[in-house]
Coordinates of C-alpha atoms in Angstrom, one line a residue:
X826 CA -40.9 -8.2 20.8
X827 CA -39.7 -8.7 17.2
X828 CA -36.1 -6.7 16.3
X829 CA -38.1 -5.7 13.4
X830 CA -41.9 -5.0 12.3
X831 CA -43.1 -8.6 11.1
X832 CA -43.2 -8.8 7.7
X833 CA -44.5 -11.6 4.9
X834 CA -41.7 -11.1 2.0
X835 CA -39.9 -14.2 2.2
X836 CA -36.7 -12.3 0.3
X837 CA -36.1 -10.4 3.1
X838 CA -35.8 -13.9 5.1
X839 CA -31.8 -14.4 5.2
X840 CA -31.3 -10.3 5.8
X841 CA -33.3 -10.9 9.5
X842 CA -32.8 -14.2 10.3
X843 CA -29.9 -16.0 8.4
X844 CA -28.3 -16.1 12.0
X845 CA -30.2 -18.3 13.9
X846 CA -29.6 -20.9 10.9
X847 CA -26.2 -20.2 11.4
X848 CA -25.5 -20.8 14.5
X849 CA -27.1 -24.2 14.7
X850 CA -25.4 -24.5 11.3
X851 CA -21.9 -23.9 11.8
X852 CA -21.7 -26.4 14.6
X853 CA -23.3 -29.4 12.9
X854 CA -21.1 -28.9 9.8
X855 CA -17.7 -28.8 11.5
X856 CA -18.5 -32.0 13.9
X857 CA -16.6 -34.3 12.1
X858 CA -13.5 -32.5 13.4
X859 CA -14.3 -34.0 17.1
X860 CA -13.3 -37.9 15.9
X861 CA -9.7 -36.3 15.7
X862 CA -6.9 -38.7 17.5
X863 CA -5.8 -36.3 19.6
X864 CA -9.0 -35.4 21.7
X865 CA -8.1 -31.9 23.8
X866 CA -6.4 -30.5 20.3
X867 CA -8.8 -31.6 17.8
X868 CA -11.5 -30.1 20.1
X869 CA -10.4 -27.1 20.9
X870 CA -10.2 -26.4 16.8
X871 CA -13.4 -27.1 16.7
X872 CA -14.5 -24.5 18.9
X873 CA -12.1 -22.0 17.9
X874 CA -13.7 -22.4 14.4
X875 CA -17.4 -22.0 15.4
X876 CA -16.3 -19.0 17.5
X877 CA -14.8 -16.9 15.0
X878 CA -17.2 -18.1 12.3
X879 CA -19.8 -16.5 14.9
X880 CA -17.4 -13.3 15.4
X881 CA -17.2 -12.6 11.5
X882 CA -20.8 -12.8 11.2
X883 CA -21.8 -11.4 13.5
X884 CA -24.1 -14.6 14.7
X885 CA -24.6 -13.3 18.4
X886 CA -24.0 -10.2 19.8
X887 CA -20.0 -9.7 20.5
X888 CA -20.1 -9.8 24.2
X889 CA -21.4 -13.5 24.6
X890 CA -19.3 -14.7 21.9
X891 CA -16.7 -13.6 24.1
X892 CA -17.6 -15.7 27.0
X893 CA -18.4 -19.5 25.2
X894 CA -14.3 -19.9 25.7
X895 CA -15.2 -19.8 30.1
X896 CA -17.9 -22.2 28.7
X897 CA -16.7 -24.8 26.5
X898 CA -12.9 -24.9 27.5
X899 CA -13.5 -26.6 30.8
X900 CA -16.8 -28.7 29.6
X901 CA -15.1 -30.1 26.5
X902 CA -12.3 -31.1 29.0
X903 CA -9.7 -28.6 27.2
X904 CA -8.6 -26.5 30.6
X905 CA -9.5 -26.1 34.0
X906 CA -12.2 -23.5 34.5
X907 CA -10.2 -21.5 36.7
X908 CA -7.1 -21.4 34.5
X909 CA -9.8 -20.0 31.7
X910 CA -10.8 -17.5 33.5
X911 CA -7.6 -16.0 35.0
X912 CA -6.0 -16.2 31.0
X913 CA -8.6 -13.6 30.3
X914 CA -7.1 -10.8 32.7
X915 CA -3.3 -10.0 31.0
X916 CA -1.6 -6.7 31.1
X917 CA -2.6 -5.5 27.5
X918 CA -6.4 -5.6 28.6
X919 CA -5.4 -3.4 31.3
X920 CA -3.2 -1.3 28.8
X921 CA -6.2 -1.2 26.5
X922 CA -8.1 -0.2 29.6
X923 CA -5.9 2.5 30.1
X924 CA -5.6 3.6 26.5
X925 CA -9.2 4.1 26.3
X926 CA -9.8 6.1 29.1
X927 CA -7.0 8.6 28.2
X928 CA -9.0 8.8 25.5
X929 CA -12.4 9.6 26.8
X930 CA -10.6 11.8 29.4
X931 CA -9.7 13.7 26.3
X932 CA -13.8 14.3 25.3
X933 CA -14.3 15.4 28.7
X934 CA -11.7 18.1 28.3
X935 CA -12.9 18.8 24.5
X936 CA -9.3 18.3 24.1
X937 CA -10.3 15.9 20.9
X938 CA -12.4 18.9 19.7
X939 CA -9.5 21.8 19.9
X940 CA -6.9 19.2 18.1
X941 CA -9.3 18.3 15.4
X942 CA -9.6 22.0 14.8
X943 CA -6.0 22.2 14.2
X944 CA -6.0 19.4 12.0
X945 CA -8.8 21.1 9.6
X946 CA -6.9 23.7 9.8
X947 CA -4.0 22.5 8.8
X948 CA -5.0 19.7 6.4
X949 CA -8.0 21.4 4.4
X950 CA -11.0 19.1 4.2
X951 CA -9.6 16.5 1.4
X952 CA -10.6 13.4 2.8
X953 CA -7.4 11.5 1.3
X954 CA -5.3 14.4 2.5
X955 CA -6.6 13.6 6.2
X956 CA -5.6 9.9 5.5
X957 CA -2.5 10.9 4.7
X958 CA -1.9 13.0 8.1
X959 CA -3.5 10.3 10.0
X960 CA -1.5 7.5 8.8
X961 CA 2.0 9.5 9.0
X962 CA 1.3 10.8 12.8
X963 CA -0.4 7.8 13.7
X964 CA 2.8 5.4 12.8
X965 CA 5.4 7.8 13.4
X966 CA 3.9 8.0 17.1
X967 CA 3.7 4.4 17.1
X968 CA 7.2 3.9 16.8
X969 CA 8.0 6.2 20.2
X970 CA 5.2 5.3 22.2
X971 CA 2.8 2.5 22.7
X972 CA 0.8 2.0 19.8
X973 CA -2.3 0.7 21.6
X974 CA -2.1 4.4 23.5
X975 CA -1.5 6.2 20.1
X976 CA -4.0 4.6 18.3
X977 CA -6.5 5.8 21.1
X978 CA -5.3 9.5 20.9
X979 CA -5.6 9.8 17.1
X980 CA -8.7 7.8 17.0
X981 CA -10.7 10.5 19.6
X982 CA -9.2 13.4 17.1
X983 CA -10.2 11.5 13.9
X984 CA -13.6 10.9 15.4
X985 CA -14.1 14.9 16.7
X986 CA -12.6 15.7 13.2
X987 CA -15.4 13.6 11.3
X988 CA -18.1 14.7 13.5
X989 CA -17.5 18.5 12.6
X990 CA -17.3 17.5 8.7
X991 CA -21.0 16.0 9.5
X992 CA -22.2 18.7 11.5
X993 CA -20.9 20.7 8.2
X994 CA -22.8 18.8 5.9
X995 CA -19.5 17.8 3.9
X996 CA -19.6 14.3 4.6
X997 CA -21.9 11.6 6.0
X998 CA -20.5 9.5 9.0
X999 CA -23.5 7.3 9.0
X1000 CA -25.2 4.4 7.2
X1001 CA -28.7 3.9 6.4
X1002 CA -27.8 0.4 7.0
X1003 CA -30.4 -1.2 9.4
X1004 CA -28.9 -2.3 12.5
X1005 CA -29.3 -5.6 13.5
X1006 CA -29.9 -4.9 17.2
X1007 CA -32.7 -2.5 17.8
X1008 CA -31.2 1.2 19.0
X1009 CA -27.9 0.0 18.5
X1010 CA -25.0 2.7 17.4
X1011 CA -25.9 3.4 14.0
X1012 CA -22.9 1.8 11.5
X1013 CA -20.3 4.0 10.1
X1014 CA -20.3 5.2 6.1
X1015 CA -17.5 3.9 4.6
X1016 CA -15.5 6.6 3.6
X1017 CA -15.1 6.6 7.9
X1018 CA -14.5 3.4 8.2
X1019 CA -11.5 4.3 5.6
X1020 CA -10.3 6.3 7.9
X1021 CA -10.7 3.9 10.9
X1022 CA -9.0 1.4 9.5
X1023 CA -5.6 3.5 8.5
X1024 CA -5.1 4.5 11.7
X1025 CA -5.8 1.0 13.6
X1026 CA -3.4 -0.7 10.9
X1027 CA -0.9 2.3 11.2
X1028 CA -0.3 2.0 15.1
X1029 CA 0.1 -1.8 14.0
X1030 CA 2.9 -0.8 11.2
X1031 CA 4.6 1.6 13.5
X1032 CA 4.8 -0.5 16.2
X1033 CA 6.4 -3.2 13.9
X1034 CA 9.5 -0.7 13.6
X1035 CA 9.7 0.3 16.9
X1036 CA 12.9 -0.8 19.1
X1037 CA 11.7 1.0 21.8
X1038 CA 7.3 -0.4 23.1
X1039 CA 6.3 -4.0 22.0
X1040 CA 6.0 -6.3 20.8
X1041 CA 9.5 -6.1 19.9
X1042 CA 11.0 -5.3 23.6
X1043 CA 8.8 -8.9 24.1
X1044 CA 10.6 -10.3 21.7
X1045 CA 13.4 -9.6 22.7
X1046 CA 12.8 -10.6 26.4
X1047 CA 12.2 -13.8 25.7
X1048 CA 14.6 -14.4 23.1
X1049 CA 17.4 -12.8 24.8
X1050 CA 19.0 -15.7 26.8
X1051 CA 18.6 -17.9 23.9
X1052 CA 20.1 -15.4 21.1
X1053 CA 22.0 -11.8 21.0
X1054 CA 19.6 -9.5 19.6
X1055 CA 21.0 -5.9 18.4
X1056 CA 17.6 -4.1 19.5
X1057 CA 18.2 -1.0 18.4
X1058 CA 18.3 -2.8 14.6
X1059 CA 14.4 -3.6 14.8
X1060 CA 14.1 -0.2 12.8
X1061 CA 16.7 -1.5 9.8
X1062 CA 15.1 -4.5 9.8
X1063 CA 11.3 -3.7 9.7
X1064 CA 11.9 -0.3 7.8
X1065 CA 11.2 -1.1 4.3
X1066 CA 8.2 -3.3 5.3
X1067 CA 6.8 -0.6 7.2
X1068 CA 7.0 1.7 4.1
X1069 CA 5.5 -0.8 1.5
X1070 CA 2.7 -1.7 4.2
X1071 CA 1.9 2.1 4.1
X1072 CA 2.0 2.1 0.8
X1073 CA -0.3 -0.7 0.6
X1074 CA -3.1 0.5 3.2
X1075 CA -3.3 3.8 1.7
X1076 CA -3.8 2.3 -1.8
X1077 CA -5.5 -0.5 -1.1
X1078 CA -8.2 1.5 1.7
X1079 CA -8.6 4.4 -0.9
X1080 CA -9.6 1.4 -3.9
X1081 CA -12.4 -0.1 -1.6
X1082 CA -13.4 2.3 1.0
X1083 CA -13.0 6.4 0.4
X1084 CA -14.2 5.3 -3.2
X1085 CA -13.1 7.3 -6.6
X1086 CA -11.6 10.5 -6.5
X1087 CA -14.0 11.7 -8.9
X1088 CA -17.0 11.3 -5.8
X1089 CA -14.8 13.3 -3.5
X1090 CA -16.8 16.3 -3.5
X1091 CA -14.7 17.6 -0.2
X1092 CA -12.8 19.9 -2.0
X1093 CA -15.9 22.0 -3.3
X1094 CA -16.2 25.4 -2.8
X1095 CA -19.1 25.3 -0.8
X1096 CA -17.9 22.7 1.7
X1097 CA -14.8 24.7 1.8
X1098 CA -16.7 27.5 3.0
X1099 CA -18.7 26.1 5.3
X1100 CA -16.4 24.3 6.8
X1101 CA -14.6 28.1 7.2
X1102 CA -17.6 28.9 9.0
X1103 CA -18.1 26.2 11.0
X1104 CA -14.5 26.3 12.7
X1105 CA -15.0 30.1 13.4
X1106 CA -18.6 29.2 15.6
X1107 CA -16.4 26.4 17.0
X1108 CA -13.8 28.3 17.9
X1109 CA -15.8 30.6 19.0
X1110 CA -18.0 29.0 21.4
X1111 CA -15.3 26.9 23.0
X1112 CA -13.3 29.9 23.7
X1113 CA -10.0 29.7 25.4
X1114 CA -7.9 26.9 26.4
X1115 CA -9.3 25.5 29.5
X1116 CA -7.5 24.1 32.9
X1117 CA -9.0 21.2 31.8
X1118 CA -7.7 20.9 28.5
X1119 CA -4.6 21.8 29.4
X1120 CA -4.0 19.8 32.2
X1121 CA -5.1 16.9 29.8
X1122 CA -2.6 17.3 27.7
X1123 CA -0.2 17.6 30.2
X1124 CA -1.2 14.0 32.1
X1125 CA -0.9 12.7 27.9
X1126 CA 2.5 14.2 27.6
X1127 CA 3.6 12.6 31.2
X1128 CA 2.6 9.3 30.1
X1129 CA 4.1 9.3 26.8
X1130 CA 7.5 9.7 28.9
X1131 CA 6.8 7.1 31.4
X1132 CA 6.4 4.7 28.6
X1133 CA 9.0 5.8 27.0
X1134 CA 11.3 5.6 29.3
X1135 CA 10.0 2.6 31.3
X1136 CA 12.4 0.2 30.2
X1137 CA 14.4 1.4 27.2
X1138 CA 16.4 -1.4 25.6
X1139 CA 18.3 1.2 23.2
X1140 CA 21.0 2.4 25.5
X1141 CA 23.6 0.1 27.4
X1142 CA 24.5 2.7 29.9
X1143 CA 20.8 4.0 30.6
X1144 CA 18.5 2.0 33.1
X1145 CA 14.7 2.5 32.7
X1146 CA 12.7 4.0 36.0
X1147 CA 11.4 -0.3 35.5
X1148 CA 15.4 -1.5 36.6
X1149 CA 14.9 0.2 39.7
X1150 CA 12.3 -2.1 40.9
X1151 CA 12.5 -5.6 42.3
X1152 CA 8.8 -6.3 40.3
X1153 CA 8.6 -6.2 36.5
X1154 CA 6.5 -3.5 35.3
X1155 CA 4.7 -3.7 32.0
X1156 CA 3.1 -0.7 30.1
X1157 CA 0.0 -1.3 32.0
X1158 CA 1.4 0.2 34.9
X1159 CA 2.3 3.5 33.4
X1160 CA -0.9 4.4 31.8
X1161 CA -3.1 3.1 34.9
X1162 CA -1.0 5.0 37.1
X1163 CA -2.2 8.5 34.8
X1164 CA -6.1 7.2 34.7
X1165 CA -6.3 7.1 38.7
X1166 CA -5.2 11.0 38.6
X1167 CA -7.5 11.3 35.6
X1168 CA -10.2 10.2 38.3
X1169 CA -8.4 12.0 41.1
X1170 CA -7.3 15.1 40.2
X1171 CA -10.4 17.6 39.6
X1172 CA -10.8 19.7 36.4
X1173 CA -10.6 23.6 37.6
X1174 CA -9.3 25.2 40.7
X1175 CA -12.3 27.5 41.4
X1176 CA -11.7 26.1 44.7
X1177 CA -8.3 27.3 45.6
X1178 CA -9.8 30.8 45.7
X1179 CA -11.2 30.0 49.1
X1180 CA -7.9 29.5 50.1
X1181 CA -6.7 32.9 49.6
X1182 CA -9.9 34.2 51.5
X1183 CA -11.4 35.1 48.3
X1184 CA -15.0 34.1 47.2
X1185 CA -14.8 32.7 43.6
X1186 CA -15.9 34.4 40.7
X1187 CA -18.0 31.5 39.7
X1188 CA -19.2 29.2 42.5
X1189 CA -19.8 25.3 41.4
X1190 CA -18.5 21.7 42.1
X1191 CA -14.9 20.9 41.2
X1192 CA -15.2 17.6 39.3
X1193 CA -12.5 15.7 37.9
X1194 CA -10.9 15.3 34.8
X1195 CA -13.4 12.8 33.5
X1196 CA -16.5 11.2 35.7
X1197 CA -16.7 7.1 36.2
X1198 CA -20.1 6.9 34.8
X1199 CA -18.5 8.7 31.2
X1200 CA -15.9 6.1 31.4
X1201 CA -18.8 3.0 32.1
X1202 CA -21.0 4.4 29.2
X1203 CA -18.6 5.3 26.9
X1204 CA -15.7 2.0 26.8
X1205 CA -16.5 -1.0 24.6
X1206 CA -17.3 -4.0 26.9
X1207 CA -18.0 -6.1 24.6
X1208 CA -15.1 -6.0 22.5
X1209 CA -12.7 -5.7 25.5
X1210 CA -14.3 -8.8 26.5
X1211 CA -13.4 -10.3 22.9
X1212 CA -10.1 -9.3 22.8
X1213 CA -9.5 -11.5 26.4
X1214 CA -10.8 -14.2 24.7
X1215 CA -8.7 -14.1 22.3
X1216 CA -5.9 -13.8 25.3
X1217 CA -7.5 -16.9 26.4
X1218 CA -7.1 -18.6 22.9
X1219 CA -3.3 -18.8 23.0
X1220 CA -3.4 -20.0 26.4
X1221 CA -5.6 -23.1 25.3
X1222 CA -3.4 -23.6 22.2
X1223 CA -0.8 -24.2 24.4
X1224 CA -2.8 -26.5 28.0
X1225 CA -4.6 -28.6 24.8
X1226 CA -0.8 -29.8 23.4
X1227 CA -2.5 -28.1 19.9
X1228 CA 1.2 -26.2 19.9
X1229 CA 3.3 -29.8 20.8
X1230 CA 1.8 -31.6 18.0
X1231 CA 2.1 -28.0 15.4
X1232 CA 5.6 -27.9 16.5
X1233 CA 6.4 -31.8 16.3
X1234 CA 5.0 -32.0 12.8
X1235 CA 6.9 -28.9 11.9
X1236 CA 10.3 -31.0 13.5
X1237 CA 9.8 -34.2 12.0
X1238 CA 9.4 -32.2 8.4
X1239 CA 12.9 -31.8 8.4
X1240 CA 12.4 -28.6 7.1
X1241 CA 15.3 -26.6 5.3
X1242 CA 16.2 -23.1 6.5
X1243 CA 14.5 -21.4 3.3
X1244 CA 11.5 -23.9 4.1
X1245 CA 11.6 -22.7 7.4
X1246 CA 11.9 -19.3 6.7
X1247 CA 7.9 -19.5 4.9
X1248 CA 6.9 -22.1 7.4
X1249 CA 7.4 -19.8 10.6
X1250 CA 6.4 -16.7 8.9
X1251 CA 2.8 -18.3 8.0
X1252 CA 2.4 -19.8 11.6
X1253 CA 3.1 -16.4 12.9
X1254 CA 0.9 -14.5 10.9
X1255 CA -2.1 -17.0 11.2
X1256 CA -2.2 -16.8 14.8
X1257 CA -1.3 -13.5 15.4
X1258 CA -4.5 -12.7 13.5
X1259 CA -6.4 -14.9 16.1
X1260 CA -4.6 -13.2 19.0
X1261 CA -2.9 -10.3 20.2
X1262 CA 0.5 -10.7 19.5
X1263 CA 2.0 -10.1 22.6
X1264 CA -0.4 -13.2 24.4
X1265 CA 1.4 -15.1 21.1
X1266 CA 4.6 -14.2 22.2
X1267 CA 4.0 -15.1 25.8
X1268 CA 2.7 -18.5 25.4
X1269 CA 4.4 -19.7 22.2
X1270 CA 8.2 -17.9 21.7
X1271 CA 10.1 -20.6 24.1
X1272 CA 8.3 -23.8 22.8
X1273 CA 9.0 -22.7 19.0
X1274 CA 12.6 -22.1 20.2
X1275 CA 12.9 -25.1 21.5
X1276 CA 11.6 -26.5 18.6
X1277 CA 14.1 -24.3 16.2
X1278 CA 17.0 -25.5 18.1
X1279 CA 16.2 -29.1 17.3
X1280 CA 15.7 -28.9 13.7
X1281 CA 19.2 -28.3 13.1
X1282 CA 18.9 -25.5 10.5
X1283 CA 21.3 -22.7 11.9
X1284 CA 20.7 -20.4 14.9
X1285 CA 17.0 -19.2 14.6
X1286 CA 16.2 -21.1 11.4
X1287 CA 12.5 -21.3 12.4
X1288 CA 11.7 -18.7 15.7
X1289 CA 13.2 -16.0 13.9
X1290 CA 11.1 -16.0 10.7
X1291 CA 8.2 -17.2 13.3
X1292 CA 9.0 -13.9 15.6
X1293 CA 9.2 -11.2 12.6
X1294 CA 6.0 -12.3 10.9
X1295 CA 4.2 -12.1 14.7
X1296 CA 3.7 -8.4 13.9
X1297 CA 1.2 -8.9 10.5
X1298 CA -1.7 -8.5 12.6
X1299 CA -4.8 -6.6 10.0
X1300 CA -7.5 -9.4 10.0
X1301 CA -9.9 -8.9 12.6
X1302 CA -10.8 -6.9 15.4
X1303 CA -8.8 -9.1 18.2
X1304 CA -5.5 -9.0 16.4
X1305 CA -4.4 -6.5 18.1
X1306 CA -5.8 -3.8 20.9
X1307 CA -5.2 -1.1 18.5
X1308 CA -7.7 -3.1 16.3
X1309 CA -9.8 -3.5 19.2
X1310 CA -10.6 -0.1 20.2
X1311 CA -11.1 1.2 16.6
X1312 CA -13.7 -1.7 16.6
X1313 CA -15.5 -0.9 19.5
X1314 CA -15.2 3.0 19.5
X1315 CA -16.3 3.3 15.7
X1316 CA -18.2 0.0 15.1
X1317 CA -16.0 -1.1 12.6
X1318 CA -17.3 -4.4 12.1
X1319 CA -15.3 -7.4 11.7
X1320 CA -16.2 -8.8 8.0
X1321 CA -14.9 -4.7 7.2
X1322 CA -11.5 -5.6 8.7
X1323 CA -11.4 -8.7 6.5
X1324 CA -11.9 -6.6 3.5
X1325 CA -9.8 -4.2 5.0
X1326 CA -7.0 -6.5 5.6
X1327 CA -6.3 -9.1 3.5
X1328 CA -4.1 -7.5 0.6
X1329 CA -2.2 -5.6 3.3
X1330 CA -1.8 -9.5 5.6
X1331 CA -0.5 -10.9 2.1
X1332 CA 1.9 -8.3 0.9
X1333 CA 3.5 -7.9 4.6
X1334 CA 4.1 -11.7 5.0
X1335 CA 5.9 -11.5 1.6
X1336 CA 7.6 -8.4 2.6
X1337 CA 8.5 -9.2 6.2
X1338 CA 9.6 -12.5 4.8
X1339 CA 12.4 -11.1 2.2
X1340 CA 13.5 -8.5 5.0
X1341 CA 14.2 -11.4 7.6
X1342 CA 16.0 -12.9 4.7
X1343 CA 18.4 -9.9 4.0
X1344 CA 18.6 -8.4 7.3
X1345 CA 17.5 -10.9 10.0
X1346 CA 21.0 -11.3 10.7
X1347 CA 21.2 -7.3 11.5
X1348 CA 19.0 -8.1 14.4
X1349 CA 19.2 -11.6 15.4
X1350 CA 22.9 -12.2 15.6
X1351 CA 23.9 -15.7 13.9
X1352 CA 20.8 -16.1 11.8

């Protein structure tokens, strides 16, 4: 069967079918990079090239994309097969795991619902006003609690909000855009994808400040026996970057996605009022606060302190519930820990009444806080599956000797600190757009040390420009897991966080750049 009714209009050729010339395409024009020297690194840019190029344009559906990495690694004699495949399980797929169920435990509980009320309530129905709120509680959150679990919590509330503003005829939340794949979700409007993207880059600017969640306590794990690092300074040093990149996303998302403020036509009268209306029937017809919605914010509030307090760098004298365990416990522990009683625990207590020899006053099945199949239906395979991939990337940059010979070239430069200083920032933000930044700190923090340390240029001349700059993560989807579950819940596409990204990317390098410059000593003692 066709994806579309056949048709003889030849102009409609490339809209339909300009993939399947692309992806035989993109492959035959980058072959000349295989009669590179160095055989394992020369072809593994080759692939990475014609897998992204796919990823941007969407060539093949997400969830394959994902896999030609198990594929090609091992039969372009890159990396064993089974070292492939066990790259793509790390802790932050299990954290975005995690995050994302909290968050559909939160739809169960219509606990997404009741806050977007609130919001309305409190923020009016200007769509730059809800930006606004969104990008100040989203980062603010950020810089307490783990922004991958933040971003998921403002994301369902941003979503329930938007839905009501459809339901209330004040704005549209989807395209006419023709989907590519037959009864596939239907693409956001961009005024919603606006509002997408501020949180997903906000979680990303506030997590850039934090001392307290990664991927600065990362950073400073690995850099620790190598450097003193005044943890606690993160926030002076990333401050004013975190302010201009807020600065930047709301201007620069408002320019190209939420549109003139001439078109806003939120603030009429009539959307005003039924808006009003709307929110009473809501109200209404959820009634009062549930056991389920309470105990869901309860198991939210639990986690946020388990986080918190997991491993806090910020006092000398305190020791994190993580010190008092042999085992090193990541985030991922915390927030799967909550999604088993998510599972576990059941919703109401209509039960209990049997207990006291009393027959219920309404007899039914105590369920839990949020069923399996909700959770199967409702996460994004496919771009979870992406986002190990791009795990798996920065594993092969390192098995292929890709990172030797970057780092070697780099040496042999005989870079000056100041050189240095731009050098390291641009390798940082290059691949921390390709991958997750904590799978970049993992596998390439200790070589670039390595390689600082022989260059001669001062203490950190090279990995501390190179570890600052790892946080300018906007590009794509896979940059970070924030980015990754904005992508897959609200089918933000990847070309939109691109467009989205860009002038943000470019003004944080710049700004991250002069910061380390000033104040990397603040942080980085000896620098």
């Amino acid at each position: 069967m066709l994806p579309y009714p056949e048709q003889n209009q030849c102009k409609l050729f490339w809209k339909f079918h300009y993939k399947g010339v692309l992806m035989i395409l993109i492959p035959i024009l980058f072959a000349p990079i295989l009669i590179g020297w160095h055989i394992a690194a020369y072809r593994l840019i080759y692939v990475g090239l014609c897998i992204y190029l796919y990823y941007i344009l969407n060539v093949i559906p997400v969830g394959i994309i994902a896999f030609l990495l198990i594929i090609f690694l091992p039969l372009l004699g890159i990396s064993d097969s089974n070292a492939v495949s066990m790259s793509y399980y790390a802790d932050l797929l299990f954290t975005t795991y995690g995050s994302i169920f909290m968050g559909l435990m939160m739809d169960a509980a219509k606990l997404s619902d009741r806050l977007a009320l609130i919001v309305i309530s409190c923020c009016g129905t200007n769509i730059r006003v809800l930006q606004a709120f969104f990008m100040i509680m989203t980062c603010l959150s950020s810089v307490l609690f783990c922004s991958t679990f933040m971003c998921a919590f403002w994301m369902k509330i941003a979503q329930a909000l938007l839905k009501e503003f459809a339901d209330s005829g004040i704005l549209k939340i989807d395209s006419d855009e023709e989907t590519y794949e037959r009864q596939a979700a239907p693409y956001p409007t961009k005024p919603v994808v606006g509002i997408y993207l501020t949180i997903a880059y906000s979680a990303t600017l506030g997590a850039m400040a934090s001392p307290f969640q990664d991927p600065n306590s990362t950073i400073n794990f690995y850099l620790m026996s190598s450097m003193t690092i005044r943890t606690a300074a993160f926030l002076l040093l990333f401050i004013c970057p975190m302010i201009i990149g807020l600065a930047v996303v709301a201007i620069w998302i408002n320019l190209i996605f939420l549109g003139a403020p001439k078109d806003d036509l939120s603030e009429m009268a009539a959307a005003k009022k039924t808006m009003k209306q709307a929110m009473t029937d809501k109200k209404l017809s959820m009634g009062k606060w549930s056991v389920h919605s309470i105990l869901a914010v309860i198991f939210i509030f639990l986690t946020m302190i388990l986080l918190l307090l997991r491993d806090p760098p910020y006092f000398d004298k305190f020791q994190g519930w993580d010190g008092f365990i042999d085992t090193q416990n990541l985030s991922s522990v915390p927030i799967i820990l909550m999604c088993v009683l998510y599972i576990a625990v059941p919703a109401n207590y209509m039960f209990c009444s049997y207990y006291c020899c009393r027959q219920p006053e309404k007899k039914g099945t105590a369920p839990s806080m949020v069923g399996w199949r909700l959770l199967n239906n409702n996460t994004p395979w496919a771009q979870m599956l992406m986002l190990a991939a791009a795990n798996a990337l920065m594993f092969a940059y390192d098995d292929s000797k890709l990172m030797k010979l970057t780092h070697d070239w780099i040496a042999h430069q005989e870079f000056s600190k100041t050189e240095s200083l731009f050098v390291g920032s641009l390798l940082a933000s290059c691949l921390t757009n390709l991958s997750p930044a904590i799978s970049v700190i993992r596998h390439t923090l200790l070589p670039i040390t390595t390689t600082s340390n022989s260059m001669k240029i001062g203490t950190g001349g090279l990995v501390v420009p190179y570890a600052t700059a790892i946080h300018n993560q906007f590009l794509l989807p896979v940059s970070t897991s924030s980015n990754t579950i904005v992508s897959g819940w609200g089918n933000v596409r990847p070309y939109q966080f691109l467009l989205g990204g860009i002038v943000p990317t470019i003004v944080m390098l710049l700004a991250i750049e002069l910061s380390t410059y000033m104040l990397g000593g603040t942080v980085f003692e000896g620098y």
